[in-house]
Amino acid sequence: MLDKNGIAKRIAQEVQDGFYVNLGIGIPTLVANYVRDDIELEFQSENGILGMGPFPREEDVDADLINAGKQTITALPSASFFDSALSFGMIRGQHVDLTILGAMEVAQNGNIANWKIPGKMVKGMGGAMDLVGSAKKIIVAMMHTNKAGDSKLLKTCSLPLTGVECVTKIVTNMAVLDIVNKKFRLLERAPGVSVEAIQKATEGDLIVEGDIPEMEL
Amino acid sequence: MINKTVNNVTKALEGVHDGMTFMLGGFGLSGIPENCIQELVKRDVKDVTCISNNAGVDDFGLGLLLKKKQIKKMISSYVGENAEFERQMLSGELEVDLIPQGSLAERCRAAQNGIPAFYTPAGYGTEVAIGKEVRDFDGKPHIMEEAFKADFAFVKAWKGDEAGNLIFKGTARNFNPLMCGAAKVTVVEVEELVKPGELDPNFIHIPGIFVQRIFQGEHYEKRIEQRTTQS
């Protein structure tokens, strides 16, 4: 079974040379730590920076330079700043190549829910609906089950939706899956995790074809 | 030159009254119009509608207006950092319209640019689409979003000149340029107000035509929500 860093490490393998990438809050943020050195890419943060660099040293902290998670950041020499409409123009116009974000639930038709638990938690969708509504490729980074042990990979989402039929790939602490013909398809197992264990933790329909390899991390 | 300067924040907010709709720039606490917010608290205007991506934190930004129950309705995309906000929303005291961040930005831009409405895929098939026109383009469903209408826009820029030309800094730019000229009156506070000619016209982000009043702000706190440094 993987931890959060393990999930990020596996997702980093999906990033290709020349990609513009938007990372969501949480596990997706960790992906930046694991991208191979020979890959050239730029990170976009939807509050208005392309070419986001690492966190600053204490003496370089600038209140006018933050990411979408409101964390202080730095700007790379290749960076640019822009307003929020142009930022979402990059997203809606499909200029951003890859979106990596977290989820509370994913359904086997590609629906995703990650912004609201009615009566309990209402933080808002931020940029998530714009991102999933337009992205060319969306990878969901999340735990396979919630804290109560219930599957987060479902036949249908029970929570209010963020987007419909949009998720293309899911990387969890147990497996890598994609979505084909409105079903989950198992592609890889996390080290030491059996197909049976993944099946048990997946409420939605799961396609298992042939031998399922272990992830190479 | 058409001079847009006003002497202070009190002059800048003349005409503000109860029940109005305000636009406020900023993302999180970055680039918020600190002086205008303080003045709104001081004037104790009530029953206002605020269009702002976030709602501040409990003791800073729009959180200050929330605490005094001055806000009737919030139109935002993300409000997760404010406990008082959540309490007022769940108890029904505060009306809240949550909309996708890109649609929020574009609805400001539409108001600024005289575009009454536009179509976007964001929110299709979700609660956000309820009651909105759906139309297919290239086989993909989109929902119609309308331009905002507001009485005042409160904007924070880095530098500005007396003609109202503006330059923003870093990610404090965010929604600020989009709100200029998107309301009946645009009020801009700047860290540095300069004479015409001191800003290079090649690097102006927003021309003065979108600005009615400009003043130099004071005592910027620029609070940081998530101070994160290299370990």
Coordinates of C-alpha atoms in Angstrom, one line a residue:
Chain A
M1 CA 0.0 0.0 0.0
L2 CA 1.3 3.5 -0.9
D3 CA 1.3 6.6 1.3
K4 CA 0.6 10.1 -0.1
N5 CA 4.1 10.5 -1.3
G6 CA 4.0 7.1 -3.1
I7 CA 0.8 8.2 -5.0
A8 CA 2.6 11.5 -6.0
K9 CA 5.6 9.5 -7.1
R10 CA 3.6 7.3 -9.4
I11 CA 1.6 10.2 -10.9
A12 CA 4.9 12.0 -11.6
Q13 CA 5.5 9.3 -14.2
E14 CA 2.5 10.5 -16.2
V15 CA 4.0 13.9 -16.7
Q16 CA 5.5 14.3 -20.2
D17 CA 8.2 16.6 -21.5
G18 CA 6.8 19.9 -22.6
F19 CA 3.7 19.7 -20.4
Y20 CA 1.9 22.6 -18.8
V21 CA 0.5 21.1 -15.6
N22 CA -2.1 22.3 -13.0
L23 CA -1.7 20.7 -9.6
G24 CA -4.6 20.8 -7.1
I25 CA -4.3 21.1 -3.3
G26 CA -3.1 18.1 -1.2
I27 CA -1.5 15.0 -2.7
P28 CA -1.2 16.7 -6.2
T29 CA 1.1 19.4 -4.8
L30 CA 3.6 16.6 -3.9
V31 CA 3.9 15.5 -7.5
A32 CA 6.2 18.4 -8.2
N33 CA 8.8 16.7 -5.9
Y34 CA 9.1 13.6 -8.0
V35 CA 9.2 14.7 -11.7
R36 CA 12.4 13.4 -13.4
D37 CA 15.1 16.0 -13.9
D38 CA 15.3 15.6 -17.6
I39 CA 11.6 16.6 -18.1
E40 CA 11.0 20.2 -19.0
L41 CA 7.6 21.4 -17.7
E42 CA 5.8 24.4 -16.2
F43 CA 3.4 24.4 -13.3
Q44 CA 0.4 26.7 -13.6
S45 CA -1.5 27.9 -10.5
E46 CA -4.9 29.2 -11.3
N47 CA -4.7 32.3 -9.2
G48 CA -2.4 33.7 -11.8
I49 CA 1.1 32.3 -12.4
L50 CA 2.7 30.1 -14.9
G51 CA 6.2 28.9 -14.1
M52 CA 5.7 28.4 -10.4
G53 CA 8.9 27.6 -8.5
P54 CA 9.5 25.9 -5.1
F55 CA 8.6 27.3 -1.7
P56 CA 10.7 30.4 -0.8
R57 CA 13.5 30.7 1.8
E58 CA 12.3 32.6 4.9
E59 CA 13.9 35.8 3.7
D60 CA 12.3 35.6 0.3
V61 CA 8.7 35.3 1.5
D62 CA 6.4 37.7 -0.5
A63 CA 2.7 38.2 0.4
D64 CA 2.1 39.1 -3.3
L65 CA 3.4 35.7 -4.5
I66 CA 1.2 32.8 -3.5
N67 CA -0.3 29.6 -5.2
A68 CA -3.9 28.5 -5.4
G69 CA -3.6 26.9 -2.0
K70 CA -2.6 30.4 -0.6
Q71 CA 0.9 29.1 0.2
T72 CA 3.9 31.4 -0.4
I73 CA 5.9 30.4 -3.5
T74 CA 8.6 31.6 -5.8
A75 CA 8.6 32.4 -9.5
L76 CA 11.0 30.7 -11.9
P77 CA 13.0 32.9 -14.4
S78 CA 10.5 31.7 -17.1
A79 CA 7.5 32.8 -15.0
S80 CA 4.6 35.1 -16.0
F81 CA 1.8 36.6 -14.0
F82 CA -1.7 37.2 -15.3
D83 CA -5.3 38.0 -14.2
S84 CA -7.8 35.3 -13.2
A85 CA -9.8 35.5 -16.5
L86 CA -6.6 34.8 -18.6
S87 CA -5.7 32.1 -16.2
F88 CA -9.0 30.3 -16.7
G89 CA -8.6 31.0 -20.4
M90 CA -5.5 28.8 -20.3
I91 CA -7.6 26.1 -18.6
R92 CA -10.9 26.5 -20.5
G93 CA -9.0 26.9 -23.8
Q94 CA -7.2 23.6 -23.2
H95 CA -3.8 25.1 -23.3
V96 CA -3.0 23.4 -20.0
D97 CA -2.0 19.8 -20.8
L98 CA -2.6 18.0 -17.6
T99 CA -4.8 18.5 -14.4
I100 CA -4.1 16.6 -11.3
L101 CA -6.6 16.9 -8.5
G102 CA -8.0 15.2 -5.4
A103 CA -11.5 13.8 -5.0
M104 CA -14.0 12.6 -2.4
E105 CA -15.7 10.2 -4.9
V106 CA -15.2 9.1 -8.5
A107 CA -17.8 7.2 -10.4
Q108 CA -17.2 4.6 -13.1
N109 CA -18.6 6.9 -15.8
G110 CA -15.9 9.5 -15.0
N111 CA -18.1 11.7 -12.7
I112 CA -16.2 13.4 -9.9
A113 CA -17.3 14.9 -6.6
N114 CA -14.9 16.9 -4.5
W115 CA -16.5 20.2 -3.3
K116 CA -19.4 19.7 -0.9
I117 CA -20.8 17.5 1.7
P118 CA -24.4 18.7 2.2
G119 CA -25.1 20.0 5.7
K120 CA -21.6 19.3 6.8
M121 CA -18.9 20.9 4.7
V122 CA -19.3 23.7 2.2
K123 CA -16.0 25.2 1.2
G124 CA -16.8 25.9 -2.4
M125 CA -15.5 24.5 -5.7
G126 CA -12.8 27.1 -6.3
G127 CA -11.4 26.4 -9.8
A128 CA -12.2 22.6 -9.8
M129 CA -15.4 22.8 -11.9
D130 CA -13.6 24.9 -14.6
L131 CA -10.6 22.5 -14.5
V132 CA -12.6 19.3 -14.9
G133 CA -15.0 20.9 -17.3
S134 CA -12.3 21.6 -19.9
A135 CA -9.1 19.7 -19.1
K136 CA -7.6 17.4 -21.9
K137 CA -6.4 14.9 -19.3
I138 CA -7.5 14.6 -15.7
I139 CA -5.7 12.4 -13.2
V140 CA -7.3 12.0 -9.8
A141 CA -5.0 11.4 -6.8
M142 CA -6.8 10.0 -3.8
M143 CA -7.0 7.2 -1.2
H144 CA -8.9 4.2 -2.5
T145 CA -11.2 4.3 0.6
N146 CA -12.4 7.0 2.9
K147 CA -11.7 7.2 6.7
A148 CA -14.7 4.9 7.4
G149 CA -13.2 2.3 5.0
D150 CA -15.8 2.8 2.3
S151 CA -14.8 2.7 -1.3
K152 CA -14.3 6.1 -3.1
L153 CA -14.5 4.4 -6.5
L154 CA -18.3 4.0 -7.0
K155 CA -21.0 3.0 -9.5
T156 CA -22.5 6.5 -9.0
C157 CA -21.4 9.4 -6.9
S158 CA -23.5 10.1 -3.9
L159 CA -22.2 13.6 -3.2
P160 CA -22.9 16.8 -5.3
L161 CA -20.9 16.6 -8.6
T162 CA -18.0 18.7 -9.6
G163 CA -18.0 17.5 -13.2
V164 CA -19.5 14.8 -15.4
E165 CA -17.7 12.1 -17.4
C166 CA -14.4 13.8 -17.2
V167 CA -11.9 11.7 -15.2
T168 CA -9.5 9.7 -17.4
K169 CA -7.2 8.1 -14.8
I170 CA -7.1 7.5 -11.1
V171 CA -4.0 6.8 -8.9
T172 CA -4.8 5.6 -5.4
N173 CA -2.8 4.1 -2.5
M174 CA -3.8 0.7 -3.9
A175 CA -3.9 0.9 -7.7
V176 CA -3.7 2.7 -11.0
L177 CA -7.0 2.6 -13.0
D178 CA -8.5 4.2 -16.0
I179 CA -12.0 4.5 -17.3
V180 CA -13.2 2.6 -20.4
N181 CA -16.8 2.0 -21.5
K182 CA -18.1 3.5 -18.2
K183 CA -16.2 1.0 -16.0
F184 CA -13.0 1.1 -14.0
R185 CA -10.1 -0.8 -15.6
L186 CA -7.3 -2.0 -13.3
L187 CA -3.9 -1.2 -14.8
E188 CA -1.4 -1.6 -12.0
R189 CA -1.3 -2.7 -8.4
A190 CA 0.6 -0.9 -5.6
P191 CA 3.5 -3.0 -4.2
G192 CA 2.2 -5.9 -2.1
V193 CA -1.5 -5.3 -2.9
S194 CA -3.5 -8.1 -4.4
V195 CA -6.1 -7.9 -7.2
E196 CA -8.6 -9.4 -4.7
A197 CA -7.9 -6.6 -2.2
I198 CA -8.4 -3.9 -4.9
Q199 CA -11.6 -5.6 -6.1
K200 CA -12.9 -5.6 -2.5
A201 CA -12.1 -1.9 -2.1
T202 CA -13.8 -0.9 -5.3
E203 CA -17.6 -0.6 -5.2
G204 CA -17.9 0.3 -8.9
D205 CA -17.5 -2.3 -11.7
L206 CA -13.9 -3.3 -12.2
I207 CA -12.4 -4.7 -15.4
V208 CA -9.4 -7.0 -14.7
E209 CA -7.8 -8.3 -17.9
G210 CA -4.8 -10.7 -17.7
D211 CA -2.0 -10.3 -15.2
I212 CA -1.9 -7.0 -13.5
P213 CA 1.6 -5.7 -13.0
E214 CA 2.9 -4.1 -9.9
M215 CA 3.8 -0.4 -10.1
E216 CA 7.4 0.4 -10.7
L217 CA 8.3 3.3 -8.4
Chain B
M1 CA -5.2 64.8 -18.2
I2 CA -8.4 63.6 -16.5
N3 CA -7.4 63.5 -12.9
K4 CA -8.9 60.6 -11.0
T5 CA -7.3 61.2 -7.6
V6 CA -9.3 61.6 -4.4
N7 CA -7.6 62.7 -1.1
N8 CA -8.4 59.8 1.0
V9 CA -10.5 56.6 1.6
T10 CA -13.4 58.6 3.0
K11 CA -13.7 60.6 -0.2
A12 CA -13.2 57.5 -2.2
L13 CA -16.2 55.8 -0.7
E14 CA -18.6 58.7 -1.0
G15 CA -22.0 57.4 -2.2
V16 CA -21.7 54.0 -0.7
H17 CA -24.9 53.0 1.1
D18 CA -26.9 50.1 2.5
G19 CA -28.2 47.4 0.2
M20 CA -25.6 47.9 -2.5
T21 CA -23.6 45.3 -4.5
F22 CA -19.8 45.5 -4.2
M23 CA -17.0 43.8 -6.2
L24 CA -13.8 43.3 -4.2
G25 CA -10.5 42.2 -5.7
G26 CA -8.1 39.7 -4.1
F27 CA -7.4 36.0 -4.0
G28 CA -7.4 34.7 -0.4
L29 CA -5.8 37.7 1.4
S30 CA -3.5 38.5 -1.5
G31 CA -4.3 41.8 -3.3
I32 CA -7.4 42.7 -1.2
P33 CA -8.4 46.4 -0.9
E34 CA -7.5 46.7 2.8
N35 CA -8.2 50.4 3.1
C36 CA -11.6 50.2 1.5
I37 CA -12.6 47.2 3.6
Q38 CA -11.6 49.1 6.8
E39 CA -13.7 52.0 5.6
L40 CA -16.7 49.8 4.9
V41 CA -16.4 48.4 8.4
K42 CA -16.2 52.0 9.8
R43 CA -19.2 53.2 7.8
D44 CA -21.2 50.2 9.0
V45 CA -23.1 49.8 5.7
K46 CA -25.5 46.9 6.0
D47 CA -27.3 44.4 3.8
V48 CA -24.6 44.4 1.1
T49 CA -23.9 41.8 -1.5
C50 CA -20.2 41.1 -2.0
I51 CA -18.7 39.6 -5.2
S52 CA -15.3 38.3 -4.1
N53 CA -13.5 35.1 -4.8
N54 CA -13.0 34.4 -1.1
A55 CA -14.5 35.7 2.1
G56 CA -11.4 36.6 4.1
V57 CA -10.5 35.0 7.4
D58 CA -12.3 35.5 10.8
D59 CA -10.4 38.6 11.7
F60 CA -9.1 40.1 8.4
G61 CA -10.4 41.0 5.0
L62 CA -14.1 40.5 4.4
G63 CA -14.2 38.5 7.6
L64 CA -14.4 41.9 9.3
L65 CA -17.6 42.7 7.6
L66 CA -19.0 39.2 8.2
K67 CA -18.3 39.5 11.9
K68 CA -20.4 42.7 12.1
K69 CA -23.1 41.0 10.0
Q70 CA -22.9 43.7 7.3
I71 CA -23.1 41.2 4.5
K72 CA -26.5 39.9 3.3
K73 CA -25.1 37.8 0.4
M74 CA -21.8 36.5 -0.8
I75 CA -20.9 35.5 -4.3
S76 CA -17.7 33.5 -4.2
S77 CA -15.9 30.4 -5.4
Y78 CA -14.2 29.3 -2.2
V79 CA -15.0 30.2 1.4
G80 CA -13.2 27.5 3.3
E81 CA -10.9 29.6 5.5
N82 CA -13.6 31.3 7.6
A83 CA -15.4 29.7 10.5
E84 CA -17.8 32.6 11.1
F85 CA -18.8 32.4 7.4
E86 CA -19.6 28.7 7.7
R87 CA -21.6 29.3 10.8
Q88 CA -23.7 32.1 9.2
M89 CA -24.2 30.1 6.0
L90 CA -25.3 26.9 7.7
S91 CA -27.6 28.8 10.1
G92 CA -29.2 30.6 7.1
E93 CA -28.3 34.1 8.2
L94 CA -26.1 34.6 5.1
E95 CA -27.1 34.0 1.5
V96 CA -24.3 32.4 -0.5
D97 CA -24.0 31.9 -4.2
L98 CA -21.0 29.6 -4.9
I99 CA -19.8 29.7 -8.5
P100 CA -16.8 28.3 -10.3
Q101 CA -13.7 30.5 -10.1
G102 CA -13.2 30.8 -13.9
S103 CA -16.9 31.7 -14.3
L104 CA -16.6 34.3 -11.5
A105 CA -13.6 35.9 -13.3
E106 CA -15.3 35.8 -16.7
R107 CA -18.5 37.3 -15.3
C108 CA -16.4 40.3 -14.1
R109 CA -14.6 40.5 -17.4
A110 CA -18.0 40.3 -19.2
A111 CA -19.3 43.2 -17.1
Q112 CA -16.2 45.2 -17.8
N113 CA -16.3 44.5 -21.6
G114 CA -20.0 45.0 -22.2
I115 CA -20.8 41.4 -22.9
P116 CA -24.1 40.4 -21.4
A117 CA -23.5 36.7 -21.2
F118 CA -21.3 33.8 -22.3
Y119 CA -21.3 30.0 -22.4
T120 CA -18.9 27.8 -20.5
P121 CA -18.6 24.0 -19.9
A122 CA -17.8 24.7 -16.2
G123 CA -20.5 23.4 -13.9
Y124 CA -22.5 21.6 -16.5
G125 CA -24.4 18.6 -14.9
T126 CA -23.9 20.1 -11.4
E127 CA -25.9 22.2 -8.9
V128 CA -24.3 25.3 -10.6
A129 CA -26.2 24.6 -13.8
I130 CA -29.7 24.6 -12.1
G131 CA -31.9 27.2 -13.8
K132 CA -29.3 28.1 -16.4
E133 CA -29.7 27.8 -20.2
V134 CA -27.8 24.8 -21.6
R135 CA -26.6 24.8 -25.2
D136 CA -24.4 22.5 -27.2
F137 CA -21.4 23.7 -29.1
D138 CA -19.4 21.1 -31.1
G139 CA -21.4 18.4 -29.4
K140 CA -20.4 19.5 -25.9
P141 CA -22.9 21.0 -23.5
H142 CA -22.3 24.5 -22.0
I143 CA -24.2 26.6 -19.6
M144 CA -24.9 30.3 -20.0
E145 CA -23.5 32.7 -17.4
E146 CA -24.4 36.3 -17.2
A147 CA -22.2 39.4 -16.6
F148 CA -22.3 40.7 -13.0
K149 CA -24.0 44.0 -12.1
A150 CA -22.5 46.0 -9.3
D151 CA -22.6 49.5 -7.7
F152 CA -19.0 49.8 -6.6
A153 CA -15.8 47.9 -7.4
F154 CA -13.0 48.1 -4.8
V155 CA -9.7 47.3 -6.3
K156 CA -6.1 47.1 -5.0
A157 CA -3.2 47.8 -7.4
W158 CA 0.5 48.1 -6.8
K159 CA 1.2 51.4 -8.6
G160 CA -1.1 53.9 -10.2
D161 CA -0.9 57.4 -11.6
E162 CA -3.2 60.3 -11.2
A163 CA -4.9 59.4 -14.6
G164 CA -5.9 56.1 -13.0
N165 CA -3.5 53.9 -15.0
L166 CA -2.6 50.8 -13.0
I167 CA 0.1 48.2 -12.5
F168 CA -0.4 45.1 -10.4
K169 CA 2.2 43.0 -8.7
G170 CA 2.7 39.2 -8.7
T171 CA -0.3 37.1 -7.9
A172 CA -1.9 40.0 -6.1
R173 CA -3.2 40.8 -9.6
N174 CA -5.9 38.0 -9.7
F175 CA -9.4 39.5 -9.9
N176 CA -8.4 43.1 -9.5
P177 CA -8.0 44.2 -13.1
L178 CA -11.2 42.3 -14.1
M179 CA -13.3 44.4 -11.7
C180 CA -12.1 47.7 -13.0
G181 CA -14.9 49.3 -15.0
A182 CA -17.2 46.3 -14.1
A183 CA -19.2 48.3 -11.6
K184 CA -20.9 51.8 -11.8
V185 CA -18.0 53.2 -9.8
T186 CA -14.5 51.8 -9.6
V187 CA -12.4 52.8 -6.6
V188 CA -8.7 51.9 -6.7
E189 CA -6.3 52.0 -3.8
V190 CA -2.6 51.8 -4.6
E191 CA 0.6 51.3 -2.6
E192 CA 2.2 54.0 -4.6
L193 CA 0.5 56.9 -6.4
V194 CA 2.7 58.7 -8.9
K195 CA 2.5 61.6 -11.4
P196 CA 1.6 60.9 -15.0
G197 CA 4.6 60.0 -17.0
E198 CA 6.3 58.1 -14.2
L199 CA 4.7 54.8 -15.3
D200 CA 5.8 53.4 -18.7
P201 CA 2.7 53.2 -20.9
N202 CA 4.1 49.9 -22.3
F203 CA 3.6 48.3 -18.9
I204 CA 0.2 49.6 -17.9
H205 CA -2.1 46.6 -17.0
I206 CA -5.3 48.7 -16.8
P207 CA -5.8 52.1 -18.5
G208 CA -7.4 54.9 -16.5
I209 CA -10.6 54.9 -18.5
F210 CA -11.8 52.0 -16.3
V211 CA -11.2 53.9 -13.1
Q212 CA -13.2 56.7 -11.4
R213 CA -11.4 57.3 -8.2
I214 CA -7.8 56.5 -7.1
F215 CA -6.0 57.1 -3.8
Q216 CA -2.8 56.0 -2.0
G217 CA -3.6 53.5 0.7
E218 CA -2.0 53.3 4.1
H219 CA -0.7 50.8 6.5
Y220 CA -0.8 47.7 4.3
E221 CA -0.7 44.6 6.5
K222 CA -0.5 42.1 3.6
R223 CA -1.3 39.2 5.9
I224 CA -0.1 35.7 4.7
E225 CA -2.5 32.8 5.1
Q226 CA -0.2 29.9 4.5
R227 CA 3.4 31.0 5.2
T228 CA 5.3 28.0 3.6
T229 CA 9.1 28.0 3.3
Q230 CA 11.8 25.5 2.2
S231 CA 12.6 23.1 5.0

